[in-house]
Short mmCIF file of C-alpha atoms and ligand atoms in Angstrom, two decimals:
data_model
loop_
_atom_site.label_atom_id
_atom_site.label_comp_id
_atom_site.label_asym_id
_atom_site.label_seq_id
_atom_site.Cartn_x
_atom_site.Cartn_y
_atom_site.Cartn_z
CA UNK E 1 0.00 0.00 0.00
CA UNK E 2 1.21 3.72 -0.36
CA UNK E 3 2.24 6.22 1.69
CA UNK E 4 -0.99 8.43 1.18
CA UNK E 5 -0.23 11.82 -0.34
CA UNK E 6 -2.32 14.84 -0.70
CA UNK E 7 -1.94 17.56 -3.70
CA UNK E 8 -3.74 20.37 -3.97
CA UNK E 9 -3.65 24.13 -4.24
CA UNK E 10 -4.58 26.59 -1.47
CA UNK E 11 -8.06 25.07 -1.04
CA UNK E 12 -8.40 21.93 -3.55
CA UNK E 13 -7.14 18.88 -2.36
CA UNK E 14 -6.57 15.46 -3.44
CA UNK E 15 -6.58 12.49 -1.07
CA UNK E 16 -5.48 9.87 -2.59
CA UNK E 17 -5.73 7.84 0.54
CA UNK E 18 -9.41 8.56 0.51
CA UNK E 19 -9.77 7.42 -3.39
CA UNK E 20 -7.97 4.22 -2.73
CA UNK E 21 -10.86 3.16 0.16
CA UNK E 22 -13.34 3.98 -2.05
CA UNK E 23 -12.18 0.61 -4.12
CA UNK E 24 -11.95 -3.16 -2.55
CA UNK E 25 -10.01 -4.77 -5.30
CA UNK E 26 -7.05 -2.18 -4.67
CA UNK E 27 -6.08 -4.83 -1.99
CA UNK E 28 -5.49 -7.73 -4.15
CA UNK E 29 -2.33 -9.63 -3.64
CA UNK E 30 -0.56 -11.50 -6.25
CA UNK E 31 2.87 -13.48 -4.92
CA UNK E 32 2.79 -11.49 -1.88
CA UNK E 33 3.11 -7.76 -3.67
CA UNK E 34 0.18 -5.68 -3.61
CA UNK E 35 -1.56 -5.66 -6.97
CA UNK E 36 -0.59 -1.77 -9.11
CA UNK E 37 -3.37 -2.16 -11.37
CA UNK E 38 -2.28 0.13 -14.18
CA UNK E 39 -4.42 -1.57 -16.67
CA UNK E 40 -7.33 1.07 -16.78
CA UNK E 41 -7.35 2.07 -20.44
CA UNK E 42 -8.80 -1.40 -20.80
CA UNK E 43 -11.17 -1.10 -17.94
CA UNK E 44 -10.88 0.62 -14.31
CA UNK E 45 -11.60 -0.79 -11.66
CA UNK E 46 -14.51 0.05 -9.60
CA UNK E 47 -15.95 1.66 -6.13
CA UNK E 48 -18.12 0.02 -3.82
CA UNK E 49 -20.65 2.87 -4.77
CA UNK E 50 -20.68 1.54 -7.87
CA UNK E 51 -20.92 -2.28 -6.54
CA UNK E 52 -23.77 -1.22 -3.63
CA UNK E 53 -25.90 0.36 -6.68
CA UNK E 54 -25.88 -2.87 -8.60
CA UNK E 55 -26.82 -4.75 -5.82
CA UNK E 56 -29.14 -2.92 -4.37
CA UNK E 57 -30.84 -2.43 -7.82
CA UNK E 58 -31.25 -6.41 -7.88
CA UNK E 59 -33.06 -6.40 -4.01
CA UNK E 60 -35.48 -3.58 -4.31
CA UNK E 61 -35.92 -2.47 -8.17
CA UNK E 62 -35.35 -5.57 -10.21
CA UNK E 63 -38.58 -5.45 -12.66
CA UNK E 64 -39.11 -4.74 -16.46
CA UNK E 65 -39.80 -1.13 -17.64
CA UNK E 66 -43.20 0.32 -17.30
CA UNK E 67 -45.13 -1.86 -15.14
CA UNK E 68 -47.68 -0.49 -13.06
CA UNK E 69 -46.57 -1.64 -9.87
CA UNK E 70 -43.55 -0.97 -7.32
CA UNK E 71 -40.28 -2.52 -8.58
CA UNK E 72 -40.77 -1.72 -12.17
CA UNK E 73 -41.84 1.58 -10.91
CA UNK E 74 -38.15 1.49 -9.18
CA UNK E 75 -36.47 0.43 -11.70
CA UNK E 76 -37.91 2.86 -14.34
CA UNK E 77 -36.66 5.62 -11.70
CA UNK E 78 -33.42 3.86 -11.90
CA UNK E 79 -32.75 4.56 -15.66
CA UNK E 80 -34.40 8.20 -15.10
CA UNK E 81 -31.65 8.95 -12.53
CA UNK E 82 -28.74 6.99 -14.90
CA UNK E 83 -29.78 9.44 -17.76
CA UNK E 84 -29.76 12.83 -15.70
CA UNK E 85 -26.37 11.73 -14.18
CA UNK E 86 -25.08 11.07 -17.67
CA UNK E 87 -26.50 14.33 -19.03
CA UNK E 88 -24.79 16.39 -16.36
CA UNK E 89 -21.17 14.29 -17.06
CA UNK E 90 -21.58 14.92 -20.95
CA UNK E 91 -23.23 18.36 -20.32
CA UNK E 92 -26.51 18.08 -22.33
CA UNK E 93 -30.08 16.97 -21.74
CA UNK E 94 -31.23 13.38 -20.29
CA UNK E 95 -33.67 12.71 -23.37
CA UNK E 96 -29.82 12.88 -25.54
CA UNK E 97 -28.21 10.00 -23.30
CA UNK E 98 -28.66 6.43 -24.91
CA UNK E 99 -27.34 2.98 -22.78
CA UNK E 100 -26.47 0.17 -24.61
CA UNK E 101 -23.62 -2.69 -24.24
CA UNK E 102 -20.73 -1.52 -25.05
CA UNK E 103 -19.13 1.74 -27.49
CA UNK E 104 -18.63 -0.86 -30.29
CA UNK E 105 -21.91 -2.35 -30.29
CA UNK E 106 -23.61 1.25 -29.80
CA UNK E 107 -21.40 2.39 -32.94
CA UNK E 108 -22.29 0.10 -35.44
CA UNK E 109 -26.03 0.71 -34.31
CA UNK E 110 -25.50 4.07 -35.35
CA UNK E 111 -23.16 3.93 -38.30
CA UNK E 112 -26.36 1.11 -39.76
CA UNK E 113 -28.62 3.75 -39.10
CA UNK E 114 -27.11 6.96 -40.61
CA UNK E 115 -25.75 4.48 -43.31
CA UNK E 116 -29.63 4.09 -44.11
CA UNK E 117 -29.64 7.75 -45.52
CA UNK E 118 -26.52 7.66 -47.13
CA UNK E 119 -25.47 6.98 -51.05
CA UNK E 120 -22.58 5.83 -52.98
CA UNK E 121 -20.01 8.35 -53.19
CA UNK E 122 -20.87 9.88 -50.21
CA UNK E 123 -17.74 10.12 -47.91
CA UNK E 124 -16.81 9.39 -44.30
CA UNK E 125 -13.14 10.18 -42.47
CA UNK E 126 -11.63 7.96 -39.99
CA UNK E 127 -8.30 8.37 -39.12
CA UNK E 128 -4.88 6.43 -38.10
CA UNK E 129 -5.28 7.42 -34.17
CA UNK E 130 -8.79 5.34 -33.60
CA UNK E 131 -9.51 2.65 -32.16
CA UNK E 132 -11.13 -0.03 -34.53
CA UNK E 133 -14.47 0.56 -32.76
CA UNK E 134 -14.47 4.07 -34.53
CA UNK E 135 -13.31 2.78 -37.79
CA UNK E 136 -14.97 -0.76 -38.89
CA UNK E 137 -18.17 0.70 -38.14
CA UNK E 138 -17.61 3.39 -40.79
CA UNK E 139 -15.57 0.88 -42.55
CA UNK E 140 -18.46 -1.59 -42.71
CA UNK E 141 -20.80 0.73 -45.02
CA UNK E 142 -18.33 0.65 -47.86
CA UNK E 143 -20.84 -1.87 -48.70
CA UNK E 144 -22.89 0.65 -50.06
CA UNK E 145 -20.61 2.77 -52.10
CA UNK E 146 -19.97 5.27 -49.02
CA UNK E 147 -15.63 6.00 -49.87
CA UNK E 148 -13.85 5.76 -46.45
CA UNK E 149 -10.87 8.49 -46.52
CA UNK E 150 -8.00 7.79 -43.27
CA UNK E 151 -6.16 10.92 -41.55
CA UNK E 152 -2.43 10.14 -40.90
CA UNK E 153 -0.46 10.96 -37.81
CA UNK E 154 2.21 12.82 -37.40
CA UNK E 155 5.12 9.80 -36.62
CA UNK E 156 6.69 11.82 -34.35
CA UNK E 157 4.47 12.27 -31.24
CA UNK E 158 1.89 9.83 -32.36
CA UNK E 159 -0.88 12.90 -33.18
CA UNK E 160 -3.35 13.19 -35.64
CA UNK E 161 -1.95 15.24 -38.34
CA UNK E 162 -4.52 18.18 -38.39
CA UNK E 163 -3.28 19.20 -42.27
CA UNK E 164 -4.08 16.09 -43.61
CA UNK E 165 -7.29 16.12 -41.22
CA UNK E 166 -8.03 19.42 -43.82
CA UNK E 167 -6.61 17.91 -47.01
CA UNK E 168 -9.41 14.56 -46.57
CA UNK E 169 -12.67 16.75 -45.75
CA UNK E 170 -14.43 17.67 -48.23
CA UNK E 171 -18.15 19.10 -49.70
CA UNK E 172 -18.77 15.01 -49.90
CA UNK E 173 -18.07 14.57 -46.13
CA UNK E 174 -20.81 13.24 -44.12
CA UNK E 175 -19.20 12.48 -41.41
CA UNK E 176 -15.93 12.92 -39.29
CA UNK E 177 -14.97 10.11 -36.76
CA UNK E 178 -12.39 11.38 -34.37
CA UNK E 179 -11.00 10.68 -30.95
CA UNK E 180 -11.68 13.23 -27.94
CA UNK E 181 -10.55 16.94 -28.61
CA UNK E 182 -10.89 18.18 -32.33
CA UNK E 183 -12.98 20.96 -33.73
CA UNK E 184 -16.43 20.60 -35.41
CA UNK E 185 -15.52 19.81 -39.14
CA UNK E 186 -18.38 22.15 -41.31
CA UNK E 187 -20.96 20.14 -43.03
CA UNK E 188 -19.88 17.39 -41.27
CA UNK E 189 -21.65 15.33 -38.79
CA UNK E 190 -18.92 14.76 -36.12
CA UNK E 191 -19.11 11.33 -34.03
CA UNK E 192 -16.05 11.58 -31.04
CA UNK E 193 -14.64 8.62 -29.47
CA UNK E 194 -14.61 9.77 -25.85
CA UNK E 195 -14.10 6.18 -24.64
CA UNK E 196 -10.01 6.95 -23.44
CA UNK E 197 -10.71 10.56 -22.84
CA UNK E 198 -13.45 9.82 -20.01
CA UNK E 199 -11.59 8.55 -17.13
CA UNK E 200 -9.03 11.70 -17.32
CA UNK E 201 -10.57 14.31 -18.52
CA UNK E 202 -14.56 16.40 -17.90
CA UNK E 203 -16.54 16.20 -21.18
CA UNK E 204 -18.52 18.67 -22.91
CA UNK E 205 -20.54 18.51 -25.84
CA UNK E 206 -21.79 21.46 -25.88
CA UNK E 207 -18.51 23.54 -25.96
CA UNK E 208 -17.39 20.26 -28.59
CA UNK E 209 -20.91 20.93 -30.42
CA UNK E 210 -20.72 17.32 -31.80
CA UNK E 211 -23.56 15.52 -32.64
CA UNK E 212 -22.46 12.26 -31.04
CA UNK E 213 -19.85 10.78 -28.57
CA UNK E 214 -19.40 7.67 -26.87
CA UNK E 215 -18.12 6.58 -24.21
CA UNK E 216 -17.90 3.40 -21.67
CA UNK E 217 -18.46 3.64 -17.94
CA UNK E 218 -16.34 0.80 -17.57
CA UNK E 219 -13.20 2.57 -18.55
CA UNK E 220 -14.47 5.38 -16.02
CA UNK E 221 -15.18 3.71 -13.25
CA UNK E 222 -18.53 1.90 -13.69
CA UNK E 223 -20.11 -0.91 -14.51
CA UNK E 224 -19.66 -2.97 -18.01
CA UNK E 225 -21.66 -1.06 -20.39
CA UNK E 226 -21.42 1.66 -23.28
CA UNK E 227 -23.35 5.01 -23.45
CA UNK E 228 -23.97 7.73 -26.53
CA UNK E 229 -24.81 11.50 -26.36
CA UNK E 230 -25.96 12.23 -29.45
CA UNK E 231 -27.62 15.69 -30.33
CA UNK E 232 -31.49 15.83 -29.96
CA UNK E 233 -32.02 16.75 -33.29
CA UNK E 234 -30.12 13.80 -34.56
CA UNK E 235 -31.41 11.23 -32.93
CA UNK E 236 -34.71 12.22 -33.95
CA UNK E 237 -33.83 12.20 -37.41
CA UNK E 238 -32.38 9.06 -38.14
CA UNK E 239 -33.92 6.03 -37.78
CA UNK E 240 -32.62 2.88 -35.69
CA UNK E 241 -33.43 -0.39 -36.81
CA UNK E 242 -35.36 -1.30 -33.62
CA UNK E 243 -38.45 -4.39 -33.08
CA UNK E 244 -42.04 -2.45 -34.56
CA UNK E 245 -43.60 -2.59 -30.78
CA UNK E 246 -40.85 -0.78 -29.27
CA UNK E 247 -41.42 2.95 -28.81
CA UNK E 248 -39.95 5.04 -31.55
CA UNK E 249 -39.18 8.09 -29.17
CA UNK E 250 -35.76 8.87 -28.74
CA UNK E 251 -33.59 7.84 -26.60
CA UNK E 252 -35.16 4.87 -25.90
CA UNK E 253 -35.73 4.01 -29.20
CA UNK E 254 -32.22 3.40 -30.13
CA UNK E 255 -31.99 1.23 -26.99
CA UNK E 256 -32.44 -2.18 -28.46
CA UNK E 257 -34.21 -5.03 -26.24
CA UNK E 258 -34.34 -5.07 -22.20
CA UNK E 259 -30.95 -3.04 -21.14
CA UNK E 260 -28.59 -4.70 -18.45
CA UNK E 261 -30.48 -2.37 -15.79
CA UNK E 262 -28.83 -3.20 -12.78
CA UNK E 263 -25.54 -1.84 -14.68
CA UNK E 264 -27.51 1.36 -15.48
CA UNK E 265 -27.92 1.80 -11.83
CA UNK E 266 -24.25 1.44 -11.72
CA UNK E 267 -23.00 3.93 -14.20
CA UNK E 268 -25.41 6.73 -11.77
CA UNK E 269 -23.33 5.59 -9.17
CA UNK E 270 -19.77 5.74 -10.82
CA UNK E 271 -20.90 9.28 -12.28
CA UNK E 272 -21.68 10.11 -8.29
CA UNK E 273 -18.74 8.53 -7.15
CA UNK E 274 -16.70 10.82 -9.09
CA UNK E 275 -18.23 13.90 -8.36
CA UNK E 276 -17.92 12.98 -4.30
CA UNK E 277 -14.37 12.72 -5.33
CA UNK E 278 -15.25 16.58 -6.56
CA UNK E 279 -16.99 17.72 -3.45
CA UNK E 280 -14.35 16.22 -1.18
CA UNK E 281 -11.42 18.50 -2.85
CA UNK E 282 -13.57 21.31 -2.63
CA UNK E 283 -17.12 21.29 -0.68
CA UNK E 284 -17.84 24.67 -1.70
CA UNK E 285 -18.94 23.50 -5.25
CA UNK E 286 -22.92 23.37 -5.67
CA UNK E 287 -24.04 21.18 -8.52
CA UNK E 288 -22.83 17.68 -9.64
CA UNK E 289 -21.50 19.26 -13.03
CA UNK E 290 -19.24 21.49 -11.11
CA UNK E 291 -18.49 18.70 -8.94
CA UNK E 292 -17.46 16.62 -11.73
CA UNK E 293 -15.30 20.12 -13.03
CA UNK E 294 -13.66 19.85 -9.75
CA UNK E 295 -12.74 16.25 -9.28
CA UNK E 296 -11.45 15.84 -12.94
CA UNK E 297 -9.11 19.20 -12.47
CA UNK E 298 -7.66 17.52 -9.39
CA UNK E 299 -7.34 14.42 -11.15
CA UNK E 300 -5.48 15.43 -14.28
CA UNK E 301 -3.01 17.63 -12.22
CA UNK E 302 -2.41 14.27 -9.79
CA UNK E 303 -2.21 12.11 -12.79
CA UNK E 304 0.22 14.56 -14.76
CA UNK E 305 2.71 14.10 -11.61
CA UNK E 306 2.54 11.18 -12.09
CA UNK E 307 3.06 10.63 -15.35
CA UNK E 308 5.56 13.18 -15.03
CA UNK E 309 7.48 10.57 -12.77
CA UNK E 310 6.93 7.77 -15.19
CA UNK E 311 8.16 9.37 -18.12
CA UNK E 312 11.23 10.57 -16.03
CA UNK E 313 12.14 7.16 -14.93
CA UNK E 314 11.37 5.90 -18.28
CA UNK E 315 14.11 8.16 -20.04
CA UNK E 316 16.73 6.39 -17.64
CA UNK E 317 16.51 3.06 -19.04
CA UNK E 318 18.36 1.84 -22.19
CA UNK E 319 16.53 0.67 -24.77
CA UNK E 320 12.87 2.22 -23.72
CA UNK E 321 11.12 3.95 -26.97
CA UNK E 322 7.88 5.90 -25.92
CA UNK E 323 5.72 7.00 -28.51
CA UNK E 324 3.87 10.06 -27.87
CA UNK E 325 4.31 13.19 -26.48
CA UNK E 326 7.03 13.18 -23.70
CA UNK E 327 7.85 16.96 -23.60
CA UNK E 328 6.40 17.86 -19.70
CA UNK E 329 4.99 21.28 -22.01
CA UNK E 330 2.64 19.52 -23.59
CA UNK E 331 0.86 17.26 -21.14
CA UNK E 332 -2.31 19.09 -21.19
CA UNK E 333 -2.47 17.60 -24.72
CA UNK E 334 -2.33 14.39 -23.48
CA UNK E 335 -3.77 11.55 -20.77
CA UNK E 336 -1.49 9.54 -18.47
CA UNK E 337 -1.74 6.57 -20.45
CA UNK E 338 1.94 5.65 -22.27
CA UNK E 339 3.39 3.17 -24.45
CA UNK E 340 6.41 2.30 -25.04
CA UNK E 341 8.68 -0.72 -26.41
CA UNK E 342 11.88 -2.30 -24.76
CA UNK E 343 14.89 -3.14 -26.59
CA UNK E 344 13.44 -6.50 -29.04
CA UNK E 345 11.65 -7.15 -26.36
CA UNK E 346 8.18 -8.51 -27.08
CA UNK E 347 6.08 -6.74 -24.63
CA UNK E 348 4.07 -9.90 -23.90
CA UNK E 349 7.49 -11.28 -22.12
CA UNK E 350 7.23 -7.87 -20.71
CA UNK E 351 3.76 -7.51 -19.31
CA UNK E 352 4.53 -11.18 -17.87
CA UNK E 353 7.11 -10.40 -15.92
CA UNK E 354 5.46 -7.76 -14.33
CA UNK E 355 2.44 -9.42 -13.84
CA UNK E 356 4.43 -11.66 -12.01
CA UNK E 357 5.38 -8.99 -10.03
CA UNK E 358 1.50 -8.06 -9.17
CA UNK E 359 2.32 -4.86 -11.73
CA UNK E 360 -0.74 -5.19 -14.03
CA UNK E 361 -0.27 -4.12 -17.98
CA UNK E 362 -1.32 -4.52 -21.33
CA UNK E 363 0.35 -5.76 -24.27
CA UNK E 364 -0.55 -5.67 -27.71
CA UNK E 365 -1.95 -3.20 -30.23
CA UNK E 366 -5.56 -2.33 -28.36
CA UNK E 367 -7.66 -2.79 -30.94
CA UNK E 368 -5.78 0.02 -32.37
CA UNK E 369 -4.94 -1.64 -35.57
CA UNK E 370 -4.69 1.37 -37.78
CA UNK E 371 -1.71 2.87 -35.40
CA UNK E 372 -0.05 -0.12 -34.76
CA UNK E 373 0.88 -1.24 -38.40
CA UNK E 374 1.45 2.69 -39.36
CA UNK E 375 4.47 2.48 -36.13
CA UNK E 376 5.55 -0.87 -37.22
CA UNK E 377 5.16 -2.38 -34.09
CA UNK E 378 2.10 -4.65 -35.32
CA UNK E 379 4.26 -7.75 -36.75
CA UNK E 380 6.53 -7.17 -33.47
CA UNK E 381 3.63 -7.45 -30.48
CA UNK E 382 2.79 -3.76 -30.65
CA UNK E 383 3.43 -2.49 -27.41
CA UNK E 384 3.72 -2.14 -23.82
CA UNK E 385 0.44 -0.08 -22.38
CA UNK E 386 0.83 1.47 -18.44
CA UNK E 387 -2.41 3.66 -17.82
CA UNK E 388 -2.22 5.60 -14.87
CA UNK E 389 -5.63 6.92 -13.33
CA UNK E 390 -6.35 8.77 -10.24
CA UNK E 391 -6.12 5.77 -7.66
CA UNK E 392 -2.92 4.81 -8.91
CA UNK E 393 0.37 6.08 -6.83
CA UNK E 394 3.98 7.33 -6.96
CA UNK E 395 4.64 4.42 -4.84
CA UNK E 396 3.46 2.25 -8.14
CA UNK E 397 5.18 3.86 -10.82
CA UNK E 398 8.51 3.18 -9.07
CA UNK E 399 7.77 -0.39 -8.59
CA UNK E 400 7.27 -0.14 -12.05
CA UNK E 401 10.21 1.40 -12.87
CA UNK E 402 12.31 -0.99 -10.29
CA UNK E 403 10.90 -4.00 -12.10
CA UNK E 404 11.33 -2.67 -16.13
CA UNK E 405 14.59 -2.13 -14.74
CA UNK E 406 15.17 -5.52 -13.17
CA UNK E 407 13.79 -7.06 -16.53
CA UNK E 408 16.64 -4.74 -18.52
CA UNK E 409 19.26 -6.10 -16.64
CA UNK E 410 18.82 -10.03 -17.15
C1 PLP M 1 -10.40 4.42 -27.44
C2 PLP M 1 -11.37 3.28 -27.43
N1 PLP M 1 -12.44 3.32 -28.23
C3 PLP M 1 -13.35 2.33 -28.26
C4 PLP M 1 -13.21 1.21 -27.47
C5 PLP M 1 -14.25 0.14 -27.53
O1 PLP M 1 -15.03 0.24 -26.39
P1 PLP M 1 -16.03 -0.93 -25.95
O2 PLP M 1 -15.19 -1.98 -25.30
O3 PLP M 1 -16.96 -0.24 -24.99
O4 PLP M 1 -16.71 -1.42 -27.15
C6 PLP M 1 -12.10 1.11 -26.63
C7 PLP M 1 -11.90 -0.10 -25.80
O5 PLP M 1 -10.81 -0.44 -25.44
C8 PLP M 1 -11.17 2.17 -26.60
O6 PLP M 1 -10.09 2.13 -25.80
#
């Protein structure tokens, strides 16, 4: 466990000892070392808000939707409350928050549906940075003519190349499917991948003015599940491919079949979780927006010293190649998640040795197929993944950096 350490300015602070209560699995063991779960880009792990709202959903609310009697009465509460705690963390209204299983699921429900009003020629921009969940969905309706056009990245510091981002929009853009943090393209419907963004950083549609993003409680904190804001206007307009009975009122009518309702419940509570974690650095903010404001400003500037730290330690080992931006000036482009190859190491040998170690990483390209063959680390493993969230510690990153450095030296 770690020596508990509080940042903060003259009246915000952070206490990481309290964040670190908040969630059981923290305590796990593995060969006697405390588990350092630095594995949250693929899923964070979560507080016992989140767990006491998924059980208590199952004892008191567990019922179908719109039943005239008490549990289904509950439960139809439940979802209310899910959808107003969603619209305050995207920043828009409750009736533009959609559930569904997960972002890739919820994406290729959309991309079938505005593929319905789309012809042949028509033109849609993905780019090298995403994901696969924000480009086979796009990819898919090549099937209908629609021309798919990819953004590079600049090699350098792995981001998107915002000339060529120009250069491939066009009058026959439809759509532009980007990653967290790019302007509105004109013309263009704009669909962000928020899914990495979430767990670091507050999001706002309306100062984005996109008309959807996506994102997945499970990578912030919540339950197993996938969520879309999408502008009111456009959900109304296109048309999912739904069952005929099921209400064709938006949002619900993009929500295919019965939802996984206990995790709903869930994602309200990760949403509160976080802004507690807002209130408790400052308990002068009122509502949970600012709350949320709060907790995420304390959270990047914990996370940047962190990752602040791990770059640092990184640059002393022989052999390490990051990819990304390392320069300390530019962190507030950038989340504290980093990759980075050893030597001809194959970063599964890598993230096995450390899981040994109870150090928990990923290896491997992410589902990020377009970046990993454009680096040339695809035929090689990819890479070695360490994201750091706000319940991680300093204490962590130098076990980290003990045992990369241990590995170096066999
Ligand atoms: C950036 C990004 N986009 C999309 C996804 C897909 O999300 P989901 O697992 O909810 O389908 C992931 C999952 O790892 C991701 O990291």
């Amino acid at each position: 466990m770690s020596t508990p350490v509080m940042h903060g300015t003259a009246n915000k602070t952070f206490d990481i000892a309290w964040v670190r209560e908040q969630f059981p699995s923290l305590k796990l063991q593995v060969n006697g070392h405390a588990a350092a779960f630095l594995d949250g880009p693929a899923g964070t792990q979560v507080p016992k808000q989140v767990m006491d709202a998924v059980q208590n959903y199952f004892v008191g609310a567990n019922a179908n939707t719109y039943g005239a009697f008490l549990t289904s009465r509950r439960n139809d509460e439940t979802i209310r409350s899910a959808r107003a705690a969603m619209a305050d963390f995207f920043n828009c209204d409750s009736n533009e928050v959609v559930f569904g299983q997960n972002m890739t699921t919820i994406t290729f429900a959309l991309a079938r549906a505005i593929g319905r009003e789309l012809k042949a020629g028509d033109e849609i921009v993905v780019t090298t940075l995403d994901h696969d969940a924000n480009v086979a969905p796009w990819r898919a309706l090549e099937e209908k003519g629609v021309v798919i056009r990819q953004v590079d990245v600049r090699e350098g510091d792995c981001t998107l190349d915002l000339d060529d981002l120009k250069r491939k929009i066009s009058a026959k853009t439809k759509l532009v499917a980007v990653g967290y943090k790019l302007a509105h393209a004109a013309g263009a419907l704009m669909f962000i991948d928020a899914v990495h963004y979430a767990p670091h950083g507050l999001i706002d549609v309306k100062s984005l003015d996109c008309d959807f993003l996506v994102c997945s409680p499970y990578k912030f904190f919540g339950p197993h599940m996938g969520t879309l804001y999408g502008k009111r206007e456009r959900l109304e307009k296109f048309n999912p491919y739904k069952v005929r009975p099921a209400t064709n009122t938006s949002p619900e009518c993009w929500e295919t079949g019965t939802q996984v309702q206990e995790l709903i419940a869930g994602i309200a509570a990760a949403v509160d979780y976080i802004a507690e974690l807002g209130r408790r650095c400052d308990p002068s903010v009122k509502s949970r927006r600012e709350a949320l404001q709060t907790a995420y400003r304390a959270a990047h500037q914990y996370e940047t010293g962190l990752l602040s730290r791990l770059i640092a330690g990184l640059q002393t080992i022989p052999g390490v190649k990051m990819f990304g931006i390392t320069d300390a000036k530019r962190f507030d482009e950038r989340c504290a998640t980093l990759s980075f190859r050893l030597g001809g190491h194959h970063p599964t040998e890598i993230a096995t040795f450390l899981g040994e170690r109870g150090i928990f990483t990923w290896d491997g390209n992410f589902y990020a197929l377009n970046l990993s063959q454009r680096l040339d680390v695809e035929q090689h493993g990819g890479v070695l993944r360490v994201g750091l969230v706000h319940y991680n510690t300093a204490d962590e990153v130098d076990r980290l950096l003990g045992a990369l450095r241990e590995f170096a030296a066999r």
